PDB file of C-alpha atoms and ligand atoms in Angstrom:
ATOM      1  CA  UNK A   1     -81.052 113.026 179.184  1.00  0.00           C
ATOM      2  CA  UNK A   2     -84.119 111.299 177.309  1.00  0.00           C
ATOM      3  CA  UNK A   3     -86.840 110.234 179.886  1.00  0.00           C
ATOM      4  CA  UNK A   4     -88.949 107.393 178.259  1.00  0.00           C
ATOM      5  CA  UNK A   5     -92.460 106.529 179.662  1.00  0.00           C
ATOM      6  CA  UNK A   6     -93.864 104.122 176.575  1.00  0.00           C
ATOM      7  CA  UNK A   7     -92.598 100.466 177.227  1.00  0.00           C
ATOM      8  CA  UNK A   8     -92.851  99.473 173.308  1.00  0.00           C
ATOM      9  CA  UNK A   9     -90.468 102.411 172.715  1.00  0.00           C
ATOM     10  CA  UNK A  10     -87.587 101.781 174.977  1.00  0.00           C
ATOM     11  CA  UNK A  11     -87.410  98.142 173.532  1.00  0.00           C
ATOM     12  CA  UNK A  12     -87.103  99.656 170.365  1.00  0.00           C
ATOM     13  CA  UNK A  13     -84.532 101.594 171.717  1.00  0.00           C
ATOM     14  CA  UNK A  14     -82.673  99.402 174.247  1.00  0.00           C
ATOM     15  CA  UNK A  15     -83.341  96.609 171.218  1.00  0.00           C
ATOM     16  CA  UNK A  16     -81.551  99.200 168.372  1.00  0.00           C
ATOM     17  CA  UNK A  17     -78.229  99.881 171.185  1.00  0.00           C
ATOM     18  CA  UNK A  18     -77.702  96.479 171.525  1.00  0.00           C
ATOM     19  CA  UNK A  19     -77.761  95.899 168.221  1.00  0.00           C
ATOM     20  CA  UNK A  20     -74.936  98.725 167.878  1.00  0.00           C
ATOM     21  CA  UNK A  21     -72.436  96.802 170.175  1.00  0.00           C
ATOM     22  CA  UNK A  22     -73.251  99.059 173.233  1.00  0.00           C
ATOM     23  CA  UNK A  23     -73.374  97.471 177.412  1.00  0.00           C
ATOM     24  CA  UNK A  24     -75.968  98.071 178.564  1.00  0.00           C
ATOM     25  CA  UNK A  25     -76.554  99.090 182.438  1.00  0.00           C
ATOM     26  CA  UNK A  26     -79.585  99.279 184.419  1.00  0.00           C
ATOM     27  CA  UNK A  27     -80.177 100.800 188.179  1.00  0.00           C
ATOM     28  CA  UNK A  28     -83.797  99.857 188.554  1.00  0.00           C
ATOM     29  CA  UNK A  29     -85.215 102.778 191.436  1.00  0.00           C
ATOM     30  CA  UNK A  30     -87.824 104.038 193.135  1.00  0.00           C
ATOM     31  CA  UNK A  31     -86.899 107.793 192.706  1.00  0.00           C
ATOM     32  CA  UNK A  32     -86.346 110.024 195.659  1.00  0.00           C
ATOM     33  CA  UNK A  33     -82.621 109.601 194.773  1.00  0.00           C
ATOM     34  CA  UNK A  34     -79.929 109.797 197.238  1.00  0.00           C
ATOM     35  CA  UNK A  35     -76.687 109.262 196.987  1.00  0.00           C
ATOM     36  CA  UNK A  36     -76.521 105.705 197.662  1.00  0.00           C
ATOM     37  CA  UNK A  37     -78.451 105.244 194.124  1.00  0.00           C
ATOM     38  CA  UNK A  38     -76.155 107.636 192.893  1.00  0.00           C
ATOM     39  CA  UNK A  39     -73.104 105.510 193.919  1.00  0.00           C
ATOM     40  CA  UNK A  40     -75.023 102.542 191.827  1.00  0.00           C
ATOM     41  CA  UNK A  41     -75.098 104.889 188.545  1.00  0.00           C
ATOM     42  CA  UNK A  42     -71.909 105.652 188.943  1.00  0.00           C
ATOM     43  CA  UNK A  43     -70.990 102.343 188.928  1.00  0.00           C
ATOM     44  CA  UNK A  44     -73.453 101.509 186.010  1.00  0.00           C
ATOM     45  CA  UNK A  45     -71.489 104.697 184.103  1.00  0.00           C
ATOM     46  CA  UNK A  46     -67.856 103.376 184.814  1.00  0.00           C
ATOM     47  CA  UNK A  47     -69.087  99.616 183.592  1.00  0.00           C
ATOM     48  CA  UNK A  48     -71.145 100.767 180.370  1.00  0.00           C
ATOM     49  CA  UNK A  49     -71.610 103.381 176.742  1.00  0.00           C
ATOM     50  CA  UNK A  50     -75.402 103.103 177.809  1.00  0.00           C
ATOM     51  CA  UNK A  51     -76.363 103.890 181.298  1.00  0.00           C
ATOM     52  CA  UNK A  52     -80.302 103.822 182.123  1.00  0.00           C
ATOM     53  CA  UNK A  53     -82.546 104.574 185.129  1.00  0.00           C
ATOM     54  CA  UNK A  54     -85.976 103.465 185.912  1.00  0.00           C
ATOM     55  CA  UNK A  55     -88.194 105.130 188.721  1.00  0.00           C
ATOM     56  CA  UNK A  56     -90.733 103.321 189.004  1.00  0.00           C
ATOM     57  CA  UNK A  57     -92.346 103.064 192.365  1.00  0.00           C
ATOM     58  CA  UNK A  58     -94.395  99.695 191.946  1.00  0.00           C
ATOM     59  CA  UNK A  59     -97.219  99.001 193.701  1.00  0.00           C
ATOM     60  CA  UNK A  60     -97.387  94.960 193.470  1.00  0.00           C
ATOM     61  CA  UNK A  61     -94.638  95.135 196.074  1.00  0.00           C
ATOM     62  CA  UNK A  62     -96.200  97.120 198.550  1.00  0.00           C
ATOM     63  CA  UNK A  63     -98.438  95.354 201.233  1.00  0.00           C
ATOM     64  CA  UNK A  64    -102.155  96.971 202.448  1.00  0.00           C
ATOM     65  CA  UNK A  65    -101.230  99.779 205.088  1.00  0.00           C
ATOM     66  CA  UNK A  66     -97.940  99.857 203.643  1.00  0.00           C
ATOM     67  CA  UNK A  67     -96.315 103.071 202.607  1.00  0.00           C
ATOM     68  CA  UNK A  68     -97.308 103.274 198.961  1.00  0.00           C
ATOM     69  CA  UNK A  69     -99.356 106.075 198.839  1.00  0.00           C
ATOM     70  CA  UNK A  70     -97.385 108.311 200.628  1.00  0.00           C
ATOM     71  CA  UNK A  71     -93.762 107.106 199.425  1.00  0.00           C
ATOM     72  CA  UNK A  72     -92.051 109.669 198.606  1.00  0.00           C
ATOM     73  CA  UNK A  73     -91.573 111.246 195.008  1.00  0.00           C
ATOM     74  CA  UNK A  74     -90.409 114.150 193.157  1.00  0.00           C
ATOM     75  CA  UNK A  75     -89.529 113.007 189.066  1.00  0.00           C
ATOM     76  CA  UNK A  76     -88.239 116.718 188.615  1.00  0.00           C
ATOM     77  CA  UNK A  77     -85.280 116.210 191.260  1.00  0.00           C
ATOM     78  CA  UNK A  78     -84.503 112.754 190.449  1.00  0.00           C
ATOM     79  CA  UNK A  79     -83.933 114.538 186.797  1.00  0.00           C
ATOM     80  CA  UNK A  80     -81.658 116.270 187.817  1.00  0.00           C
ATOM     81  CA  UNK A  81     -79.359 114.075 189.665  1.00  0.00           C
ATOM     82  CA  UNK A  82     -79.127 111.491 187.199  1.00  0.00           C
ATOM     83  CA  UNK A  83     -78.067 114.403 184.169  1.00  0.00           C
ATOM     84  CA  UNK A  84     -75.457 115.099 187.011  1.00  0.00           C
ATOM     85  CA  UNK A  85     -74.314 111.249 187.429  1.00  0.00           C
ATOM     86  CA  UNK A  86     -74.779 111.193 183.241  1.00  0.00           C
ATOM     87  CA  UNK A  87     -77.881 109.089 183.218  1.00  0.00           C
ATOM     88  CA  UNK A  88     -78.728 108.443 179.498  1.00  0.00           C
ATOM     89  CA  UNK A  89     -82.327 107.571 180.083  1.00  0.00           C
ATOM     90  CA  UNK A  90     -84.700 107.742 182.472  1.00  0.00           C
ATOM     91  CA  UNK A  91     -86.834 105.026 181.709  1.00  0.00           C
ATOM     92  CA  UNK A  92     -90.301 106.344 184.245  1.00  0.00           C
ATOM     93  CA  UNK A  93     -93.563 103.904 183.266  1.00  0.00           C
ATOM     94  CA  UNK A  94     -96.858 104.952 183.965  1.00  0.00           C
ATOM     95  CA  UNK A  95     -98.596 102.229 186.908  1.00  0.00           C
ATOM     96  CA  UNK A  96    -101.281 100.922 184.436  1.00  0.00           C
ATOM     97  CA  UNK A  97     -98.896 100.502 181.640  1.00  0.00           C
ATOM     98  CA  UNK A  98     -96.898  97.736 183.794  1.00  0.00           C
ATOM     99  CA  UNK A  99    -100.094  96.081 185.572  1.00  0.00           C
ATOM    100  CA  UNK A 100    -102.633  97.076 182.608  1.00  0.00           C
ATOM    101  CA  UNK A 101    -106.581  95.044 183.446  1.00  0.00           C
ATOM    102  CA  UNK A 102    -105.795  91.718 183.408  1.00  0.00           C
ATOM    103  CA  UNK A 103    -102.401  91.307 184.773  1.00  0.00           C
ATOM    104  CA  UNK A 104    -101.881  87.762 185.864  1.00  0.00           C
ATOM    105  CA  UNK A 105     -98.267  86.643 186.397  1.00  0.00           C
ATOM    106  CA  UNK A 106     -96.000  86.571 188.865  1.00  0.00           C
ATOM    107  CA  UNK A 107     -91.762  85.647 189.295  1.00  0.00           C
ATOM    108  CA  UNK A 108     -92.060  84.172 192.699  1.00  0.00           C
ATOM    109  CA  UNK A 109     -87.629  83.353 194.112  1.00  0.00           C
ATOM    110  CA  UNK A 110     -89.418  80.939 196.983  1.00  0.00           C
ATOM    111  CA  UNK A 111     -86.606  79.805 199.345  1.00  0.00           C
ATOM    112  CA  UNK A 112     -84.540  82.956 200.233  1.00  0.00           C
ATOM    113  CA  UNK A 113     -87.879  84.833 200.422  1.00  0.00           C
ATOM    114  CA  UNK A 114     -89.065  83.287 203.292  1.00  0.00           C
ATOM    115  CA  UNK A 115     -87.377  84.684 206.784  1.00  0.00           C
ATOM    116  CA  UNK A 116     -86.410  87.860 207.150  1.00  0.00           C
ATOM    117  CA  UNK A 117     -88.392  90.864 204.866  1.00  0.00           C
ATOM    118  CA  UNK A 118     -90.141  88.284 203.587  1.00  0.00           C
ATOM    119  CA  UNK A 119     -91.589  86.834 206.818  1.00  0.00           C
ATOM    120  CA  UNK A 120     -93.160  90.209 207.745  1.00  0.00           C
ATOM    121  CA  UNK A 121     -93.756  91.121 203.784  1.00  0.00           C
ATOM    122  CA  UNK A 122     -95.791  88.536 202.742  1.00  0.00           C
ATOM    123  CA  UNK A 123     -95.900  89.314 198.453  1.00  0.00           C
ATOM    124  CA  UNK A 124     -93.541  92.086 198.701  1.00  0.00           C
ATOM    125  CA  UNK A 125     -90.632  90.248 197.189  1.00  0.00           C
ATOM    126  CA  UNK A 126     -93.000  88.215 194.877  1.00  0.00           C
ATOM    127  CA  UNK A 127     -93.288  91.984 194.130  1.00  0.00           C
ATOM    128  CA  UNK A 128     -90.112  93.335 193.786  1.00  0.00           C
ATOM    129  CA  UNK A 129     -88.268  89.985 191.582  1.00  0.00           C
ATOM    130  CA  UNK A 130     -91.510  89.845 188.964  1.00  0.00           C
ATOM    131  CA  UNK A 131     -91.542  93.833 188.252  1.00  0.00           C
ATOM    132  CA  UNK A 132     -87.435  93.261 188.584  1.00  0.00           C
ATOM    133  CA  UNK A 133     -87.877  91.102 185.714  1.00  0.00           C
ATOM    134  CA  UNK A 134     -89.852  93.249 183.815  1.00  0.00           C
ATOM    135  CA  UNK A 135     -87.365  95.863 184.055  1.00  0.00           C
ATOM    136  CA  UNK A 136     -84.794  93.305 182.425  1.00  0.00           C
ATOM    137  CA  UNK A 137     -86.823  92.801 179.481  1.00  0.00           C
ATOM    138  CA  UNK A 138     -87.999  96.093 178.855  1.00  0.00           C
ATOM    139  CA  UNK A 139     -84.490  97.614 178.203  1.00  0.00           C
ATOM    140  CA  UNK A 140     -82.719  94.342 177.834  1.00  0.00           C
ATOM    141  CA  UNK A 141     -79.318  96.095 180.116  1.00  0.00           C
ATOM    142  CA  UNK A 142     -76.329  93.258 180.215  1.00  0.00           C
ATOM    143  CA  UNK A 143     -75.292  94.334 183.812  1.00  0.00           C
ATOM    144  CA  UNK A 144     -77.834  95.588 186.535  1.00  0.00           C
ATOM    145  CA  UNK A 145     -77.309  97.128 189.855  1.00  0.00           C
ATOM    146  CA  UNK A 146     -78.681  97.056 192.884  1.00  0.00           C
ATOM    147  CA  UNK A 147     -77.835  97.847 196.381  1.00  0.00           C
ATOM    148  CA  UNK A 148     -76.095  95.868 199.548  1.00  0.00           C
ATOM    149  CA  UNK A 149     -78.641  98.040 201.620  1.00  0.00           C
ATOM    150  CA  UNK A 150     -81.313  95.910 200.392  1.00  0.00           C
ATOM    151  CA  UNK A 151     -79.730  92.799 201.279  1.00  0.00           C
ATOM    152  CA  UNK A 152     -82.440  89.723 200.522  1.00  0.00           C
ATOM    153  CA  UNK A 153     -84.235  91.692 197.492  1.00  0.00           C
ATOM    154  CA  UNK A 154     -79.771  90.943 196.325  1.00  0.00           C
ATOM    155  CA  UNK A 155     -80.108  86.983 197.059  1.00  0.00           C
ATOM    156  CA  UNK A 156     -83.492  87.115 195.472  1.00  0.00           C
ATOM    157  CA  UNK A 157     -82.839  89.253 193.041  1.00  0.00           C
ATOM    158  CA  UNK A 158     -79.366  86.599 192.322  1.00  0.00           C
ATOM    159  CA  UNK A 159     -81.750  83.498 192.929  1.00  0.00           C
ATOM    160  CA  UNK A 160     -84.351  84.548 190.205  1.00  0.00           C
ATOM    161  CA  UNK A 161     -81.921  85.679 187.057  1.00  0.00           C
ATOM    162  CA  UNK A 162     -79.516  82.434 187.465  1.00  0.00           C
ATOM    163  CA  UNK A 163     -82.797  80.157 187.454  1.00  0.00           C
ATOM    164  CA  UNK A 164     -84.571  82.209 184.781  1.00  0.00           C
ATOM    165  CA  UNK A 165     -81.012  82.226 183.015  1.00  0.00           C
ATOM    166  CA  UNK A 166     -81.317  85.796 182.543  1.00  0.00           C
ATOM    167  CA  UNK A 167     -78.279  86.893 180.633  1.00  0.00           C
ATOM    168  CA  UNK A 168     -77.251  89.270 183.242  1.00  0.00           C
ATOM    169  CA  UNK A 169     -74.449  90.106 185.733  1.00  0.00           C
ATOM    170  CA  UNK A 170     -76.171  91.301 189.122  1.00  0.00           C
ATOM    171  CA  UNK A 171     -73.807  94.172 191.036  1.00  0.00           C
ATOM    172  CA  UNK A 172     -73.750  94.455 194.209  1.00  0.00           C
ATOM    173  CA  UNK A 173     -72.488  97.732 195.944  1.00  0.00           C
ATOM    174  CA  UNK A 174     -72.064  98.477 199.400  1.00  0.00           C
ATOM    175  CA  UNK A 175     -74.424 100.296 201.685  1.00  0.00           C
ATOM    176  CA  UNK A 176     -73.769 104.415 201.519  1.00  0.00           C
ATOM    177  CA  UNK A 177     -74.080 105.789 205.181  1.00  0.00           C
ATOM    178  CA  UNK A 178     -75.114 109.905 206.959  1.00  0.00           C
ATOM    179  CA  UNK A 179     -71.594 110.448 208.596  1.00  0.00           C
ATOM    180  CA  UNK A 180     -72.925 109.758 211.600  1.00  0.00           C
ATOM    181  CA  UNK A 181     -73.956 105.808 210.366  1.00  0.00           C
ATOM    182  CA  UNK A 182     -77.557 106.417 209.158  1.00  0.00           C
ATOM    183  CA  UNK A 183     -77.950 103.879 206.448  1.00  0.00           C
ATOM    184  CA  UNK A 184     -79.353 106.483 203.414  1.00  0.00           C
ATOM    185  CA  UNK A 185     -82.902 105.844 201.964  1.00  0.00           C
ATOM    186  CA  UNK A 186     -85.436 107.534 201.119  1.00  0.00           C
ATOM    187  CA  UNK A 187     -88.175 107.073 204.258  1.00  0.00           C
ATOM    188  CA  UNK A 188     -85.880 108.868 206.162  1.00  0.00           C
ATOM    189  CA  UNK A 189     -87.279 112.051 204.877  1.00  0.00           C
ATOM    190  CA  UNK A 190     -90.462 111.443 207.420  1.00  0.00           C
ATOM    191  CA  UNK A 191     -88.476 110.534 210.189  1.00  0.00           C
ATOM    192  CA  UNK A 192     -88.734 113.669 213.333  1.00  0.00           C
ATOM    193  CA  UNK A 193     -85.696 114.277 214.539  1.00  0.00           C
ATOM    194  CA  UNK A 194     -86.076 112.365 217.424  1.00  0.00           C
ATOM    195  CA  UNK A 195     -87.213 109.445 215.876  1.00  0.00           C
ATOM    196  CA  UNK A 196     -83.467 110.143 213.535  1.00  0.00           C
ATOM    197  CA  UNK A 197     -81.676 110.636 216.889  1.00  0.00           C
ATOM    198  CA  UNK A 198     -83.161 106.941 217.945  1.00  0.00           C
ATOM    199  CA  UNK A 199     -82.370 105.488 214.617  1.00  0.00           C
ATOM    200  CA  UNK A 200     -78.986 105.473 214.784  1.00  0.00           C
ATOM    201  CA  UNK A 201     -78.548 102.973 217.429  1.00  0.00           C
ATOM    202  CA  UNK A 202     -79.290 100.717 214.023  1.00  0.00           C
ATOM    203  CA  UNK A 203     -75.838 101.149 212.309  1.00  0.00           C
ATOM    204  CA  UNK A 204     -74.193 102.134 216.319  1.00  0.00           C
ATOM    205  CA  UNK A 205     -75.629  97.805 216.943  1.00  0.00           C
ATOM    206  CA  UNK A 206     -74.433  96.392 213.567  1.00  0.00           C
ATOM    207  CA  UNK A 207     -69.922  98.312 214.448  1.00  0.00           C
ATOM    208  CA  UNK A 208     -71.246  96.595 218.008  1.00  0.00           C
ATOM    209  CA  UNK A 209     -71.864  93.512 215.862  1.00  0.00           C
ATOM    210  CA  UNK A 210     -69.023  93.138 213.855  1.00  0.00           C
ATOM    211  CA  UNK A 211     -66.293  94.435 216.492  1.00  0.00           C
ATOM    212  CA  UNK A 212     -67.719  91.291 218.286  1.00  0.00           C
ATOM    213  CA  UNK A 213     -65.959  89.393 215.785  1.00  0.00           C
ATOM    214  CA  UNK A 214     -62.908  90.779 215.715  1.00  0.00           C
ATOM    215  CA  UNK A 215     -62.740  89.936 219.446  1.00  0.00           C
ATOM    216  CA  UNK A 216     -63.650  86.330 219.236  1.00  0.00           C
ATOM    217  CA  UNK A 217     -67.021  85.541 219.716  1.00  0.00           C
ATOM    218  CA  UNK A 218     -68.841  83.037 216.891  1.00  0.00           C
ATOM    219  CA  UNK A 219     -72.391  82.689 219.447  1.00  0.00           C
ATOM    220  CA  UNK A 220     -75.212  84.256 216.981  1.00  0.00           C
ATOM    221  CA  UNK A 221     -77.244  84.249 220.279  1.00  0.00           C
ATOM    222  CA  UNK A 222     -75.295  86.212 222.011  1.00  0.00           C
ATOM    223  CA  UNK A 223     -74.041  88.844 219.376  1.00  0.00           C
ATOM    224  CA  UNK A 224     -78.105  89.258 218.890  1.00  0.00           C
ATOM    225  CA  UNK A 225     -78.860  90.162 222.709  1.00  0.00           C
ATOM    226  CA  UNK A 226     -76.363  92.216 222.348  1.00  0.00           C
ATOM    227  CA  UNK A 227     -77.120  94.014 219.130  1.00  0.00           C
ATOM    228  CA  UNK A 228     -81.151  93.750 220.851  1.00  0.00           C
ATOM    229  CA  UNK A 229     -80.280  95.694 224.146  1.00  0.00           C
ATOM    230  CA  UNK A 230     -78.425  98.604 221.495  1.00  0.00           C
ATOM    231  CA  UNK A 231     -81.350  99.080 219.579  1.00  0.00           C
ATOM    232  CA  UNK A 232     -84.563  97.735 222.446  1.00  0.00           C
ATOM    233  CA  UNK A 233     -83.105 101.053 224.771  1.00  0.00           C
ATOM    234  CA  UNK A 234     -84.882 103.467 222.177  1.00  0.00           C
ATOM    235  CA  UNK A 235     -88.367 104.467 223.755  1.00  0.00           C
ATOM    236  CA  UNK A 236     -89.284 105.374 219.368  1.00  0.00           C
ATOM    237  CA  UNK A 237     -88.239 101.824 217.669  1.00  0.00           C
ATOM    238  CA  UNK A 238     -90.552  98.311 217.406  1.00  0.00           C
ATOM    239  CA  UNK A 239     -87.607  95.696 216.694  1.00  0.00           C
ATOM    240  CA  UNK A 240     -89.208  93.600 213.933  1.00  0.00           C
ATOM    241  CA  UNK A 241     -86.201  91.648 213.682  1.00  0.00           C
ATOM    242  CA  UNK A 242     -82.608  90.904 214.251  1.00  0.00           C
ATOM    243  CA  UNK A 243     -81.116  87.934 212.632  1.00  0.00           C
ATOM    244  CA  UNK A 244     -78.145  86.113 211.431  1.00  0.00           C
ATOM    245  CA  UNK A 245     -78.264  84.534 208.465  1.00  0.00           C
ATOM    246  CA  UNK A 246     -75.810  82.736 206.276  1.00  0.00           C
ATOM    247  CA  UNK A 247     -74.631  84.935 203.164  1.00  0.00           C
ATOM    248  CA  UNK A 248     -76.477  82.861 200.503  1.00  0.00           C
ATOM    249  CA  UNK A 249     -79.328  80.712 201.454  1.00  0.00           C
ATOM    250  CA  UNK A 250     -80.270  82.950 204.299  1.00  0.00           C
ATOM    251  CA  UNK A 251     -80.985  81.060 206.988  1.00  0.00           C
ATOM    252  CA  UNK A 252     -80.075  81.917 210.639  1.00  0.00           C
ATOM    253  CA  UNK A 253     -77.358  80.537 212.142  1.00  0.00           C
ATOM    254  CA  UNK A 254     -76.599  79.715 215.620  1.00  0.00           C
ATOM    255  CA  UNK A 255     -72.351  79.850 215.222  1.00  0.00           C
ATOM    256  CA  UNK A 256     -71.217  82.186 213.364  1.00  0.00           C
ATOM    257  CA  UNK A 257     -68.183  79.712 210.945  1.00  0.00           C
ATOM    258  CA  UNK A 258     -68.826  81.218 207.718  1.00  0.00           C
ATOM    259  CA  UNK A 259     -70.258  84.269 205.937  1.00  0.00           C
ATOM    260  CA  UNK A 260     -72.681  85.676 207.894  1.00  0.00           C
ATOM    261  CA  UNK A 261     -75.347  88.847 207.599  1.00  0.00           C
ATOM    262  CA  UNK A 262     -76.766  90.447 210.273  1.00  0.00           C
ATOM    263  CA  UNK A 263     -80.291  91.768 209.190  1.00  0.00           C
ATOM    264  CA  UNK A 264     -82.546  94.029 211.212  1.00  0.00           C
ATOM    265  CA  UNK A 265     -85.736  95.250 210.726  1.00  0.00           C
ATOM    266  CA  UNK A 266     -87.712  97.642 212.970  1.00  0.00           C
ATOM    267  CA  UNK A 267     -90.498 100.598 212.892  1.00  0.00           C
ATOM    268  CA  UNK A 268     -90.055 104.220 213.842  1.00  0.00           C
ATOM    269  CA  UNK A 269     -94.043 105.468 214.316  1.00  0.00           C
ATOM    270  CA  UNK A 270     -95.166 104.768 210.801  1.00  0.00           C
ATOM    271  CA  UNK A 271     -91.992 104.363 209.268  1.00  0.00           C
ATOM    272  CA  UNK A 272     -89.890 101.084 208.425  1.00  0.00           C
ATOM    273  CA  UNK A 273     -86.159 101.168 208.496  1.00  0.00           C
ATOM    274  CA  UNK A 274     -84.032  97.904 207.550  1.00  0.00           C
ATOM    275  CA  UNK A 275     -79.884  97.492 207.559  1.00  0.00           C
ATOM    276  CA  UNK A 276     -77.583  95.290 207.106  1.00  0.00           C
ATOM    277  CA  UNK A 277     -74.515  94.327 207.524  1.00  0.00           C
ATOM    278  CA  UNK A 278     -70.979  91.507 206.699  1.00  0.00           C
ATOM    279  CA  UNK A 279     -70.320  89.979 209.367  1.00  0.00           C
ATOM    280  CA  UNK A 280     -66.967  88.405 208.616  1.00  0.00           C
ATOM    281  CA  UNK A 281     -65.555  84.854 210.921  1.00  0.00           C
TER     282      UNK A 281
HETATM  283  P1  AMP B 301     -85.148 102.142 195.600  1.00  0.00           P
HETATM  284  O1  AMP B 301     -84.727 103.372 195.114  1.00  0.00           O
HETATM  285  O2  AMP B 301     -85.553 102.161 198.020  1.00  0.00           O
HETATM  286  O3  AMP B 301     -85.948 100.494 196.013  1.00  0.00           O
HETATM  287  O4  AMP B 301     -83.911 101.745 196.011  1.00  0.00           O
HETATM  288  C1  AMP B 301     -83.210 101.606 194.493  1.00  0.00           C
HETATM  289  C2  AMP B 301     -81.607 100.781 194.659  1.00  0.00           C
HETATM  290  O5  AMP B 301     -80.976 101.762 195.573  1.00  0.00           O
HETATM  291  C3  AMP B 301     -82.090  99.239 195.543  1.00  0.00           C
HETATM  292  O6  AMP B 301     -80.842  98.312 194.688  1.00  0.00           O
HETATM  293  C4  AMP B 301     -80.982  99.556 196.566  1.00  0.00           C
HETATM  294  O7  AMP B 301     -80.763  98.717 197.635  1.00  0.00           O
HETATM  295  C5  AMP B 301     -79.902 101.301 196.695  1.00  0.00           C
HETATM  296  N1  AMP B 301     -80.207 101.281 197.640  1.00  0.00           N
HETATM  297  C6  AMP B 301     -80.962 102.001 198.380  1.00  0.00           C
HETATM  298  N2  AMP B 301     -79.901 102.134 199.413  1.00  0.00           N
HETATM  299  C7  AMP B 301     -78.807 102.459 199.483  1.00  0.00           C
HETATM  300  C8  AMP B 301     -78.058 102.781 200.231  1.00  0.00           C
HETATM  301  N3  AMP B 301     -77.945 103.713 201.170  1.00  0.00           N
HETATM  302  N4  AMP B 301     -76.847 102.702 199.750  1.00  0.00           N
HETATM  303  C9  AMP B 301     -76.420 101.755 198.561  1.00  0.00           C
HETATM  304  N5  AMP B 301     -77.850 101.817 197.551  1.00  0.00           N
HETATM  305  C10 AMP B 301     -78.729 101.628 198.503  1.00  0.00           C
END
């Protein structure tokens, strides 16, 4: 496994690999790897000859007062996990290389980023799409894998790839959860025992919502009310949003007569958690 931090070196390496006819898969991450990240890598390993992951805590997707400084980092541990799943290259650039002085170019997906996390975290998605576009140009992948856990991010990246004609297949992968339902997230490491217990209400409420759909309920407001009752019962939790949206436009739905996503975001002390599930009528 190679660790590359130079953009130039990475571009040259990937160009040579492409010339040799190798299929390249990229898994962009911010590191502090867990089983969710590893599931993306395993799928990339199955689909490609060369598996590249990036580890870069991208400052431009964090807003003022968010946890950029505190975001957990452990490159040594990440290297061990990446090696185990057969990663060929870790691309881990310095921030000053990715955003040198004078940097001023942004990729913005305008519509699907308005609602949900886009509304609570202004500028977040333009940071995400910009860094992902840069990573695509640097590593020239044929395939890139992203988690459905960050559903709006996945929708925005698919939109960017279609709109800007990136010749890259975007693969969405299901959310990996702890046995008790908690969606894996690097930020979970900062949850206290009580906060972690409260956080279980998220996946519990999603299961409840799916149960409603199975029993024929199609009213979004009624399902949202039920979800709010479960999550809102937790004193430690502040709800940011609970919404049911169309899976492509991410516009809110009142009636669930098409594939929809139930997405929620909460605050637990200083930690922000998101989760979602697909509702199939
Ligand atoms: P992050 O390091 O949080 O930026 O995540 C890197 C990639 O891993 C993104 O595509 C995430 O959607 C994905 N990811 C994060 N958590 C999970 C999870 N629990 N299950 C599946 N994919 C995940």
